[in-house]
Short mmCIF file of C-alpha atoms in Angstrom, two decimals:
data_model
loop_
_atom_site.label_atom_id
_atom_site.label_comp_id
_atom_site.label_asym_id
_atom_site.label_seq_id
_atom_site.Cartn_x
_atom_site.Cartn_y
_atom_site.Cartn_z
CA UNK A 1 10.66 18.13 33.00
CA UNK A 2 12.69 15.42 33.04
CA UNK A 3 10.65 13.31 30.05
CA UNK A 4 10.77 16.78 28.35
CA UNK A 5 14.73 16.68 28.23
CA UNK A 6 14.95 13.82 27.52
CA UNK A 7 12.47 14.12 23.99
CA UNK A 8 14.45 16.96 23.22
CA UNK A 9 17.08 14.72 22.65
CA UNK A 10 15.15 13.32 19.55
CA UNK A 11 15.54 16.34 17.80
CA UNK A 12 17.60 16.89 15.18
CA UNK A 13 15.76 19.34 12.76
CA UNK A 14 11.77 19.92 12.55
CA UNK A 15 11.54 19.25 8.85
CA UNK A 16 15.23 17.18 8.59
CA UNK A 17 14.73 14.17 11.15
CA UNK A 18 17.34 11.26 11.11
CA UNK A 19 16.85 8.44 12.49
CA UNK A 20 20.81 7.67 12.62
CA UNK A 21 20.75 10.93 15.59
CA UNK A 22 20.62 9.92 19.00
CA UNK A 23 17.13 9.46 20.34
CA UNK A 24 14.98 7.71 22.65
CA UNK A 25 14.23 4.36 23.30
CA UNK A 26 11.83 3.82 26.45
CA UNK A 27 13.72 5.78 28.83
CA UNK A 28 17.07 5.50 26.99
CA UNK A 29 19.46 6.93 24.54
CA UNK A 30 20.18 4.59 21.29
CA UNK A 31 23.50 6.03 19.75
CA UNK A 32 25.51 3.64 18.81
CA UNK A 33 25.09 1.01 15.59
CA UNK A 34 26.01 -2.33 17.95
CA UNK A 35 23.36 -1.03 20.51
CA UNK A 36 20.59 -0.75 18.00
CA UNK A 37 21.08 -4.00 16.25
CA UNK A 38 20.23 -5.72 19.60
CA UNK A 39 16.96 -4.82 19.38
CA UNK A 40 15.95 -5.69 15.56
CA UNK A 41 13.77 -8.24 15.02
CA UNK A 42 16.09 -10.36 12.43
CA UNK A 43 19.39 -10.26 13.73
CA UNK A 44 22.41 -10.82 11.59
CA UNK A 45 23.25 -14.22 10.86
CA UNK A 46 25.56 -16.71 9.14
CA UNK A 47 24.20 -19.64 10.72
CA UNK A 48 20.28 -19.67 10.57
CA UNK A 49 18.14 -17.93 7.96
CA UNK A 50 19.58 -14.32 7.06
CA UNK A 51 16.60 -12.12 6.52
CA UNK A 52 18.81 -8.94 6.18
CA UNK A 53 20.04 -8.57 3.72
CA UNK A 54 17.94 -5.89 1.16
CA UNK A 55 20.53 -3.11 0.17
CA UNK A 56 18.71 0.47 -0.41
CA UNK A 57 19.05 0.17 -4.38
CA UNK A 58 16.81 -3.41 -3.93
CA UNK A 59 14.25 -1.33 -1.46
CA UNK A 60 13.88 1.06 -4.44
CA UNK A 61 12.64 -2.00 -6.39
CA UNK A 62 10.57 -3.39 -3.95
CA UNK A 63 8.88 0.37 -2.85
CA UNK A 64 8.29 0.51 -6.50
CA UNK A 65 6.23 -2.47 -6.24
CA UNK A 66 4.16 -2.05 -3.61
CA UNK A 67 3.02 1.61 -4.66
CA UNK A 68 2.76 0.35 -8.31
CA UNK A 69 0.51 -2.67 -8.68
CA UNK A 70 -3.42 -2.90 -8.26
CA UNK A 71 -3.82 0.88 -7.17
CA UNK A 72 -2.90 2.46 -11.04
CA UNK A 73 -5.39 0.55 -12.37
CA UNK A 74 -8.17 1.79 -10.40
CA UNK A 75 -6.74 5.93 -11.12
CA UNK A 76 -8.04 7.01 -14.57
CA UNK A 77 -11.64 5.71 -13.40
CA UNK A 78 -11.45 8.03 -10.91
CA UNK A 79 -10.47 10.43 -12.66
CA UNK A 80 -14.18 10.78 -14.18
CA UNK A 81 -15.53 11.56 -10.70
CA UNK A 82 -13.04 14.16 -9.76
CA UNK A 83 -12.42 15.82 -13.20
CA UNK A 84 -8.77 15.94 -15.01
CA UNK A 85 -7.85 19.04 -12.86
CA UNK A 86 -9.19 17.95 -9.47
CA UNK A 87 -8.04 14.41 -9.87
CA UNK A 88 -4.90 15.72 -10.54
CA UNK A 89 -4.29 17.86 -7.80
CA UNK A 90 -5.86 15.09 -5.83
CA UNK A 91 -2.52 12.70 -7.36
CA UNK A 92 -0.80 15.51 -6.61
CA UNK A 93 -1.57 16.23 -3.12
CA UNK A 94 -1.85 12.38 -1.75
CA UNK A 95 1.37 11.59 -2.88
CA UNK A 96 2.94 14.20 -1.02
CA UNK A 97 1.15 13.42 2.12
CA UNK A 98 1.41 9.83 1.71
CA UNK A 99 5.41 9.84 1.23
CA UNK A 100 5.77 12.46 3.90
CA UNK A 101 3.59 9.65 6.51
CA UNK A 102 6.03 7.27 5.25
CA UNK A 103 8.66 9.09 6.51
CA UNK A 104 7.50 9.42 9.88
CA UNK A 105 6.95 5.84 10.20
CA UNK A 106 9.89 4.70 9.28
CA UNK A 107 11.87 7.07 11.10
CA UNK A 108 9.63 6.13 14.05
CA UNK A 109 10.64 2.56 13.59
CA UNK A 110 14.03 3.09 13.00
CA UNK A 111 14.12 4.70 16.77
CA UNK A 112 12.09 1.79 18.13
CA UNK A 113 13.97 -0.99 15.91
CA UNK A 114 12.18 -3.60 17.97
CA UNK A 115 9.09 -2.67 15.90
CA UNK A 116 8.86 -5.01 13.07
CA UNK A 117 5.34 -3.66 11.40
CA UNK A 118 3.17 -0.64 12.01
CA UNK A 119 1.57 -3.11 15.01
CA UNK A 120 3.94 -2.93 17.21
CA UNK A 121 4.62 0.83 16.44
CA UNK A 122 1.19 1.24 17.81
CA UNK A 123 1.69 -1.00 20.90
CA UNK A 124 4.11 1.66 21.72
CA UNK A 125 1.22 4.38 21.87
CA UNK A 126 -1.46 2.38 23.01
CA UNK A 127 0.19 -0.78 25.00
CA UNK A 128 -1.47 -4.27 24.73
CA UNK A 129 -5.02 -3.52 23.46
CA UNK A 130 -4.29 -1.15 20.66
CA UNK A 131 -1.90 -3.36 19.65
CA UNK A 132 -4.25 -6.53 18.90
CA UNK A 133 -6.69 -3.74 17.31
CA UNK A 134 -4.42 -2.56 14.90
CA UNK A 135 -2.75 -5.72 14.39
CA UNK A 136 -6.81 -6.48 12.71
CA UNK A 137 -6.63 -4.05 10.64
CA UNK A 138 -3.13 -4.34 9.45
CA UNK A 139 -4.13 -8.16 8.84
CA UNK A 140 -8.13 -7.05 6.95
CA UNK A 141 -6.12 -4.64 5.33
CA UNK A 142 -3.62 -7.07 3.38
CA UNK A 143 -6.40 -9.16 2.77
CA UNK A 144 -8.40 -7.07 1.32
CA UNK A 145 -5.44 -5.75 -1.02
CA UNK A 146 -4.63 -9.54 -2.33
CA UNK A 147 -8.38 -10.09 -2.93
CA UNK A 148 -8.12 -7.14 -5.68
CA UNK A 149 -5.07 -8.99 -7.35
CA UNK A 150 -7.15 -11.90 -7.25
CA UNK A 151 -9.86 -10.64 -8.95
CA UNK A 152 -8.02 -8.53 -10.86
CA UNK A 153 -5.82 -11.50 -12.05
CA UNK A 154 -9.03 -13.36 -12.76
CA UNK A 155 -10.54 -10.97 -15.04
CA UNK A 156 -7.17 -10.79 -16.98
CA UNK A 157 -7.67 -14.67 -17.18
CA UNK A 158 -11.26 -14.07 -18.77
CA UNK A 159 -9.86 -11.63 -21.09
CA UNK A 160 -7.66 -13.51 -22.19
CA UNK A 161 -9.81 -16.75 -22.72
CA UNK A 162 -12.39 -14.80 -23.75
CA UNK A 163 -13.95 -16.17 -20.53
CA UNK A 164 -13.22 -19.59 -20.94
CA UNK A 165 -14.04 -20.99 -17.53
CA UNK A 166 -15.85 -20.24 -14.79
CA UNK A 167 -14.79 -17.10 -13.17
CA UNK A 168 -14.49 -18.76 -9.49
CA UNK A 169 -12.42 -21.00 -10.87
CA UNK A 170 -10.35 -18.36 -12.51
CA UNK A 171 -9.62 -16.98 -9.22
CA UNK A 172 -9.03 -20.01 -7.64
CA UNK A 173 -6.59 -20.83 -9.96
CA UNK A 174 -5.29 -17.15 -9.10
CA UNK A 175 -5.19 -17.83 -5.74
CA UNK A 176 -3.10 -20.81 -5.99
CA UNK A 177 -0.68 -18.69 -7.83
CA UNK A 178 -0.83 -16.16 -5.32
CA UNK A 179 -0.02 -18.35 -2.56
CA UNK A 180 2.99 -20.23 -4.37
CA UNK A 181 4.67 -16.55 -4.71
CA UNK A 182 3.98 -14.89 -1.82
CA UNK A 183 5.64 -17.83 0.39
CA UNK A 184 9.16 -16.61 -1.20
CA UNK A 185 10.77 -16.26 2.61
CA UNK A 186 12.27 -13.18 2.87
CA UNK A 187 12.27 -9.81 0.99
CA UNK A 188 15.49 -9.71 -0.52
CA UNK A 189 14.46 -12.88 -2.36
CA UNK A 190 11.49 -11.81 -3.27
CA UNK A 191 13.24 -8.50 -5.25
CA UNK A 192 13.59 -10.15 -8.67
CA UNK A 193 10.06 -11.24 -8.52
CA UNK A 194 8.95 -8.02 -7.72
CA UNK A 195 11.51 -6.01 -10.77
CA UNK A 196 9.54 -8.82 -12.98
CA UNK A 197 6.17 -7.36 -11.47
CA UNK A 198 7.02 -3.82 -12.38
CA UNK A 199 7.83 -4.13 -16.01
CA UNK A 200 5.02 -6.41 -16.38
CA UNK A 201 2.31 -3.69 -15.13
CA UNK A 202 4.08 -0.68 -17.18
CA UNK A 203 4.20 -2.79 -20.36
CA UNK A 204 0.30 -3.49 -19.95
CA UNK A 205 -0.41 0.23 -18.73
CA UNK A 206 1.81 2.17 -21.47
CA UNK A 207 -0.04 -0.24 -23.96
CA UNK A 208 -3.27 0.71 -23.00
CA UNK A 209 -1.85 4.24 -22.80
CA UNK A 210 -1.12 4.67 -26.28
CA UNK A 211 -3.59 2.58 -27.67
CA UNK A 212 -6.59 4.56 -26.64
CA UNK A 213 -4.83 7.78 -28.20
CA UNK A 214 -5.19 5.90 -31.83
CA UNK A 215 -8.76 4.89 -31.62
CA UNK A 216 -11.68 7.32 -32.86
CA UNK A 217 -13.74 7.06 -29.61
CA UNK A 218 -13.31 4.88 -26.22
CA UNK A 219 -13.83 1.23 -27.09
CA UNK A 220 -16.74 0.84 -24.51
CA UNK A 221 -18.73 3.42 -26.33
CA UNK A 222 -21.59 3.66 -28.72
CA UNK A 223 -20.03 2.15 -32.08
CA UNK A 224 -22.04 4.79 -34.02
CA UNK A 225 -23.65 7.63 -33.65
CA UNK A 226 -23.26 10.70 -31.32
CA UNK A 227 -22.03 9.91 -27.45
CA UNK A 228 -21.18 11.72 -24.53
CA UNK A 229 -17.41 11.40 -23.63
CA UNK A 230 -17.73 12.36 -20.03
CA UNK A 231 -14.25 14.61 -19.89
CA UNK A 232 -14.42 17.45 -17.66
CA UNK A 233 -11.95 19.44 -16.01
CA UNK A 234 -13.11 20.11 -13.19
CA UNK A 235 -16.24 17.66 -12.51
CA UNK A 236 -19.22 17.88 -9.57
CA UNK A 237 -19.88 14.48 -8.16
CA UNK A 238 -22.16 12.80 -5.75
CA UNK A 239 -20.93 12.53 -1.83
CA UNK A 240 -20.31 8.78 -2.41
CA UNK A 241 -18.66 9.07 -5.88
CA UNK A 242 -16.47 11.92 -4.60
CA UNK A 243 -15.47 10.01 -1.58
CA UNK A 244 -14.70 6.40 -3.43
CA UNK A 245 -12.51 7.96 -6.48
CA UNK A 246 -10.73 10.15 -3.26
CA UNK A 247 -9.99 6.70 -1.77
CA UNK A 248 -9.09 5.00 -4.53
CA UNK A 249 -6.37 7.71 -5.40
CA UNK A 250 -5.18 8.13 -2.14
CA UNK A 251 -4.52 4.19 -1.29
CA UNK A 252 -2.89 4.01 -4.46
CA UNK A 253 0.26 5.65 -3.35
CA UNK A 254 -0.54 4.60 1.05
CA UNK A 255 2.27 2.07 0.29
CA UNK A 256 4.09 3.68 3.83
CA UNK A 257 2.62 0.51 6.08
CA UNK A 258 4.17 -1.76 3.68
CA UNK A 259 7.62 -0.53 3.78
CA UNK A 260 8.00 -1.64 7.22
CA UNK A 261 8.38 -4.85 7.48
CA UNK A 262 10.95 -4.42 4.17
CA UNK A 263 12.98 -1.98 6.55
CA UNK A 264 13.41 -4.25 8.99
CA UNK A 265 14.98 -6.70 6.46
CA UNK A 266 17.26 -3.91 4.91
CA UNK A 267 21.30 -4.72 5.87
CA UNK A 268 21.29 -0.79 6.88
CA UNK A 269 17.49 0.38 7.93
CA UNK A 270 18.88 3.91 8.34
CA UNK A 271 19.14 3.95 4.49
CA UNK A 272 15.13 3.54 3.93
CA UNK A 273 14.93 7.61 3.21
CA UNK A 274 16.66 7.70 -0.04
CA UNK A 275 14.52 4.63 -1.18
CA UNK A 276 11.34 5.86 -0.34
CA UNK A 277 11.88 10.14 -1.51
CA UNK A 278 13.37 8.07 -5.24
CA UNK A 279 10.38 6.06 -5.93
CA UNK A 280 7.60 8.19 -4.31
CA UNK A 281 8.73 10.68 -7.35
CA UNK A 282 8.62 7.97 -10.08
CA UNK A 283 5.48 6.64 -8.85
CA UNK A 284 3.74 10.17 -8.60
CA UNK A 285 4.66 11.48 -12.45
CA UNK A 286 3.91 7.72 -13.18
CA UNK A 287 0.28 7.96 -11.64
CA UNK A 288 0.22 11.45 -13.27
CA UNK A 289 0.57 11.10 -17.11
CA UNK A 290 -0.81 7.53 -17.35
CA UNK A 291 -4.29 8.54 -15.72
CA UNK A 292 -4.54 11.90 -17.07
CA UNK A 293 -3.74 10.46 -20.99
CA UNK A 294 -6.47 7.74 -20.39
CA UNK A 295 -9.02 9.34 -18.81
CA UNK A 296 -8.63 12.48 -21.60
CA UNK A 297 -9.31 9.77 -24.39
CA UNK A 298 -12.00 7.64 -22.45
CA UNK A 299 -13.78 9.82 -20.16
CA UNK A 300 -16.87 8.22 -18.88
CA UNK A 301 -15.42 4.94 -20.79
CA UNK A 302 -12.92 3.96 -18.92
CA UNK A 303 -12.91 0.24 -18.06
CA UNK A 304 -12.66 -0.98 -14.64
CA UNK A 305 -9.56 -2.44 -14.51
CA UNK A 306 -8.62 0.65 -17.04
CA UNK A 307 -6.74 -2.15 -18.97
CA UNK A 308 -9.32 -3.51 -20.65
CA UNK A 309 -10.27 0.46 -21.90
CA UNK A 310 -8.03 0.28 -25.32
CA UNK A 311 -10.58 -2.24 -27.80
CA UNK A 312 -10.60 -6.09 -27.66
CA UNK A 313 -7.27 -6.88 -29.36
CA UNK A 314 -5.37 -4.21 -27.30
CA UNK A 315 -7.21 -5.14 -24.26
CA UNK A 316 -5.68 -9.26 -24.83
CA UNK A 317 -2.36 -7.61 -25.57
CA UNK A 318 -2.57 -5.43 -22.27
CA UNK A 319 -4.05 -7.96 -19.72
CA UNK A 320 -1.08 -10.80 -20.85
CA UNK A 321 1.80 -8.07 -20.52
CA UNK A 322 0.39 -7.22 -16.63
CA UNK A 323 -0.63 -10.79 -15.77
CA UNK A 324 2.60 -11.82 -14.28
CA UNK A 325 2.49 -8.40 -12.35
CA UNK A 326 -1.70 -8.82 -11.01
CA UNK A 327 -0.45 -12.33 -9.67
CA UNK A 328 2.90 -10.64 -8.10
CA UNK A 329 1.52 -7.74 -6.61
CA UNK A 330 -1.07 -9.77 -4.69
CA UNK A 331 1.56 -12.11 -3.80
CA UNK A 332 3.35 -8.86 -2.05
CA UNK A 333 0.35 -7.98 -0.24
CA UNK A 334 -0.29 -11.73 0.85
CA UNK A 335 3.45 -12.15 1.99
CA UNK A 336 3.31 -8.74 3.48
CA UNK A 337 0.59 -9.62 6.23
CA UNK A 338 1.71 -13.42 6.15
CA UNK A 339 5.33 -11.73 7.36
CA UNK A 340 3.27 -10.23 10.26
CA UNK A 341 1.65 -13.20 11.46
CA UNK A 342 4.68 -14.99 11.17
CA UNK A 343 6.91 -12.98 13.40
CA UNK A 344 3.89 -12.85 15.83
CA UNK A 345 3.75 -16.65 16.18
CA UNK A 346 7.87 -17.33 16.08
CA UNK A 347 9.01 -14.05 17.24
CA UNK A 348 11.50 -14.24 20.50
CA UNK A 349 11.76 -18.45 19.39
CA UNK A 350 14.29 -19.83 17.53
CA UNK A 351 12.44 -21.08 14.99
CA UNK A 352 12.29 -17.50 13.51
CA UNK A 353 15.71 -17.85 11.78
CA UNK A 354 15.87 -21.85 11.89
CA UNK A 355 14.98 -23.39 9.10
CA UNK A 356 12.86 -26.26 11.14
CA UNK A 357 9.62 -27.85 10.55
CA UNK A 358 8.12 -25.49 13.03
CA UNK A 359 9.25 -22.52 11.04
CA UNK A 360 8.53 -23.50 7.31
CA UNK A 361 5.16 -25.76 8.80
CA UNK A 362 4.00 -21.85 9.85
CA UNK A 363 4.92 -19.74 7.47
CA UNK A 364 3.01 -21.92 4.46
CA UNK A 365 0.40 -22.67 6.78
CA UNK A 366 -0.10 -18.53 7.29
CA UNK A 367 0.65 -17.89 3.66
CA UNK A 368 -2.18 -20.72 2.64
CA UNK A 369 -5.37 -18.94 4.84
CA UNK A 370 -4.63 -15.43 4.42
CA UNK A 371 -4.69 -16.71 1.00
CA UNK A 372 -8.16 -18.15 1.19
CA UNK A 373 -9.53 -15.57 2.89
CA UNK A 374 -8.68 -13.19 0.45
CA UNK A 375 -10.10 -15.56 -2.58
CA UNK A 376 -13.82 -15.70 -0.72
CA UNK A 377 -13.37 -11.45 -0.05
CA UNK A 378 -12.82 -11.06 -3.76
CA UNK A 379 -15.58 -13.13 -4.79
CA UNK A 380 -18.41 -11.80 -2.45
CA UNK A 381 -17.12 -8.01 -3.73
CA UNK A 382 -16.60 -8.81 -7.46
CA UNK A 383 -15.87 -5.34 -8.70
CA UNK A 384 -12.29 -4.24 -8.31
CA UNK A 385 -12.15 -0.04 -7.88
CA UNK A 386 -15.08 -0.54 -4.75
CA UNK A 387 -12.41 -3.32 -3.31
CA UNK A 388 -9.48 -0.86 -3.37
CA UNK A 389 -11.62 1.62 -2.17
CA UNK A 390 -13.14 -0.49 1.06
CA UNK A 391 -9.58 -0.79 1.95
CA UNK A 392 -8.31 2.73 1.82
CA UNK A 393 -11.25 3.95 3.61
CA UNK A 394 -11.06 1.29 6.47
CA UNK A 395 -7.84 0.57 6.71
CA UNK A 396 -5.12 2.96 5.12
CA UNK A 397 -6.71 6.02 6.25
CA UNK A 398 -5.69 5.31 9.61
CA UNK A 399 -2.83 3.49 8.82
CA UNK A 400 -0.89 5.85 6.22
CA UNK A 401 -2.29 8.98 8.26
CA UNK A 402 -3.62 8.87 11.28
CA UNK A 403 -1.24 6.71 13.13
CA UNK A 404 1.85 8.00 11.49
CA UNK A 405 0.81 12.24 12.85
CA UNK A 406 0.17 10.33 16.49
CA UNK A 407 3.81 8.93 16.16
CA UNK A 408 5.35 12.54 15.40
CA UNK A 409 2.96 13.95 18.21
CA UNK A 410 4.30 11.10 20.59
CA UNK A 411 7.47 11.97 19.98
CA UNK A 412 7.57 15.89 19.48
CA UNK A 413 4.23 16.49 21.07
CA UNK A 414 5.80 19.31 23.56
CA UNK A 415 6.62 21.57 20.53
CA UNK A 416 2.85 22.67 21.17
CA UNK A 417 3.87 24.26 24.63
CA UNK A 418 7.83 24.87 24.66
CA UNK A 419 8.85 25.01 20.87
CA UNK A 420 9.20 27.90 18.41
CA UNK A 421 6.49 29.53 16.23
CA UNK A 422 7.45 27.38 13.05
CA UNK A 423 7.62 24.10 15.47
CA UNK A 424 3.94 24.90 17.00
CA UNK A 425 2.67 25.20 13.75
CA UNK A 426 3.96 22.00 12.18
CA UNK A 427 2.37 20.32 15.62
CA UNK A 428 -0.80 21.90 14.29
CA UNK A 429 -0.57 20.31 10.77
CA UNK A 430 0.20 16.75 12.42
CA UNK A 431 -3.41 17.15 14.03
CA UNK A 432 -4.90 18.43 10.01
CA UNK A 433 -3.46 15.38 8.86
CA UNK A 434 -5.14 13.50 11.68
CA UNK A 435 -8.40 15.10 11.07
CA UNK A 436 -8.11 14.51 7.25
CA UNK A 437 -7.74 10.54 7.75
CA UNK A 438 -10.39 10.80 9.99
CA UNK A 439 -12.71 12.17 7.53
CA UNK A 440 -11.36 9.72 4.59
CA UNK A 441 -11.84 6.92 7.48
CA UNK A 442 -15.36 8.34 8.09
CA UNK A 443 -16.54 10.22 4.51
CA UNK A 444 -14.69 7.30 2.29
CA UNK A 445 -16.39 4.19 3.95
CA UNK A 446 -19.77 5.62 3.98
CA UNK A 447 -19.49 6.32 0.25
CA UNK A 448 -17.69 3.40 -1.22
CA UNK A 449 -20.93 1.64 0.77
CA UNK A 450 -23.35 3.78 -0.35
CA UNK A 451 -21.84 2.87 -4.22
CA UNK A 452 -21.62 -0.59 -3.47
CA UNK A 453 -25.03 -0.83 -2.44
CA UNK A 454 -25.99 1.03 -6.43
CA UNK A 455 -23.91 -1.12 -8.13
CA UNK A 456 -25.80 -4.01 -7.02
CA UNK A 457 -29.27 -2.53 -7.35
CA UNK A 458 -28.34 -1.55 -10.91
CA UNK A 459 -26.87 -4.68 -11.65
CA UNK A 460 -23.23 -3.24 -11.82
CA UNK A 461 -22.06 -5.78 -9.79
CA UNK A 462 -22.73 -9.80 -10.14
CA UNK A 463 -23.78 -12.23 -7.49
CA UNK A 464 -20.85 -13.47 -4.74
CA UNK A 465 -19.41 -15.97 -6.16
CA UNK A 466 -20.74 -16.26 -9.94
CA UNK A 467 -19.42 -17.80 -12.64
CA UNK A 468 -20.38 -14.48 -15.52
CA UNK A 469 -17.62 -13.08 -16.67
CA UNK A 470 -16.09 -10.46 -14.80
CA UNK A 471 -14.15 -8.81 -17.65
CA UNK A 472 -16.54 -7.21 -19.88
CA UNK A 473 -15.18 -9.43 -22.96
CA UNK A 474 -18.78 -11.67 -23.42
CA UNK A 475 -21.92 -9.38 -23.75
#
């Protein structure tokens, strides 16, 4: 009765939650400003290293980012899968879902403010042990999201050489790029990198964009003769084709685990709301019109990065607007779950916000392997829509769906025996969502596999770690 009470104090409106109300914090009421701050991770300084200090107008920037980088690419192709209609309810309906997940987590957060990543939002749940799970996954899922900038930034680099090198080498070169950006310290530092990033990918995508709409069929095919455009509205695919374009669409706008650690660098983390409802509507009608103009014109044909889907000349032009913005936005995935590992190590010390050799010796060292690591992932998966689409299945499912319902249900879970009709039934679609990332978790992994395992039978796919061009420019 009394832990009943005492949740009912979280409540400020079923559908309006704020996470400025009063609510609970293991056993206790946060309501003042002064008490929160004493439990945030980076604490307000003058004298040490100041992580706070992102406004909400600079978390609009960086939100923008994250949700706009590697994941557009990878949307028109999937379009041919799911057909112009069902792809775009399928824009539609993830984008919804996936800013309404962010929500919860953040608000979640913002009532646990020692919680400086969705990790320790699920030590909360699960103590000790689903804490070190999930901090795996957080950690394979970062990795796997810079290995798609690497490759992605490597077959820019043979575009634009007209595969001049060897393609490891490309990516190496990638990855050292990668690695000198992402170890930018702290977010609001890393904001003008990021704007830089997000002009650079919507010059290269509205390129491609228009270009295709001027050519008199999709550059990849036949040059003569009668083809096939492969345009449907509503299309019928395969188990394992329906599954990887539905991950590939949906982890496209999952940015809600990456906003964490950004929120706990904001001056004011109760402003995160207004950040993350502004750009989740940008990036949606963004996701919306670019995909559904491409894939009308290219159909079958679209290239994979859908950059390279506008001809040869338009393809150079496209691939050196966005190259600054493939070598950012896996920099923001690589800083993202360096930032974890970083706070893990120097968390509670104070080396966190000391700029000693113990503090700068661990966050390059932690920038440099998770670097690595995610150069050898994108070489031993060389394709770049089945790498975004291994990590939404395995790792965004749970984390942009699964885990954000169980915080709500932790929270409000007595609605389902003591609240009103409407509040019983929004318990209910908590567990849907639940059950939905379980089947994405489940259905998506199988089939990005099972496609995986074609493309290298066909010959799709290149060996791990080959030198052939990866960009489709050399026959």
């Amino acid at each position: 009765m009394a832990e009943t009470k005492e949740k009912k104090a979280l409540e400020s409106s079923v559908l309006d939650q704020d996470s400025s109300a009063p609510s609970i914090h293991d056993g206790g009421i946060l309501s003042e400003e002064a008490e929160r701050e004493k439990h945030e991770v980076f604490k307000k300084t003058e004298g040490g290293v100041d992580f706070r200090t992102v406004t909400w107008q600079r978390a609009c920037l960086i939100f923008l980012k994250i949700q706009i980088s590697t994941g557009i690419l990878g949307i028109p192709g999937a379009l041919y899968s799911l057909g112009a209609i069902g792809g775009g309810l399928s824009i539609i309906g993830w984008q919804i879902l996936n800013t309404w997940t962010a929500i919860l987590m953040a608000e979640f957060r913002n009532r646990h403010p020692e919680c400086h990543t969705l990790v320790d939002m699920c030590g909360k749940l699960w103590g000790s042990i689903g804490k070190e799970f999930v901090g795996v996954m957080f950690i394979v899922a970062y990795v796997f999201c810079t290995g798609s900038g690497i490759l992605g930034t490597s077959i820019a680099f043979n575009a634009l050489s007209e595969h001049g090198a060897c393609s490891v080498a490309f990516s190496f070169a990638a990855t050292v790029l990668v690695i000198a950006v992402s170890s930018i310290r702290t977010w609001g530092k890393m904001t003008w990198p990021l704007t830089a990033g997000f002009v650079s990918v919507m010059a290269g995508v509205l390129t491609v964009t228009i270009g295709v709409t001027f050519r008199d069929r999709p550059a990849a095919a036949p040059a003569t003769g009668d083809y096939e455009l492969g345009w449907y509205g509503i299309a019928y695919p395969t188990f394992a084709a329906g599954m990887t374009a539905t991950a590939t669409i949906f982890i496209s706008s999952s940015g809600g685990p990456g906003y964490l650690p950004v929120i706990a660098e904001m001056k004011k983390p109760k402003d995160y709301k207004k950040a993350v409802i502004i750009v989740n509507i940008i990036v949606g009608a963004v996701y919306l019109s670019v995909s559904e103009v491409i894939y009308r014109w290219c159909g079958a044909w679209v290239a994979s990065p859908s950059l390279g889907s506008a001809g040869p000349l338009l393809k150079k032009v496209a691939f050196g607007l966005a190259l600054p913005s493939l070598i950012i936005s896996a920099a923001l995935f690589n800083h993202t779950g360096a930032k974890y590992v970083f706070v893990r190590i120097l968390r509670d010390s104070p080396h966190l916000q000391t700029n000693s050799f113990v503090h700068w010796g661990t966050w390059l060292g932690v920038n440099f392997v998770l670097g690595i690591l995610s150069w050898v992932l994108a070489e031993a998966i060389p394709i770049f829509n089945y790498l975004i689409a291994l990590a939404g299945s395995i790792c965004f499912a749970p984390m942009s769906l699964i885990f954000p319902a169980c915080f709500w249900i932790y929270d409000y879970g007595y609605y389902r025996k003591s609240g009103k009709p409407r509040q019983v039934a929004f318990y209910y679609f908590h567990i849907l969502i639940i059950l939905i990332g379980t089947l994405l978790l489940i259905g998506g992994t199988y089939g990005t596999a099972l496609s995986i395992k074609d493309a290298y039978e066909t010959g799709a796919i290149g060996g791990a770690f080959s030198c052939a061009d990866n960009s489709g420019t050399v026959a």
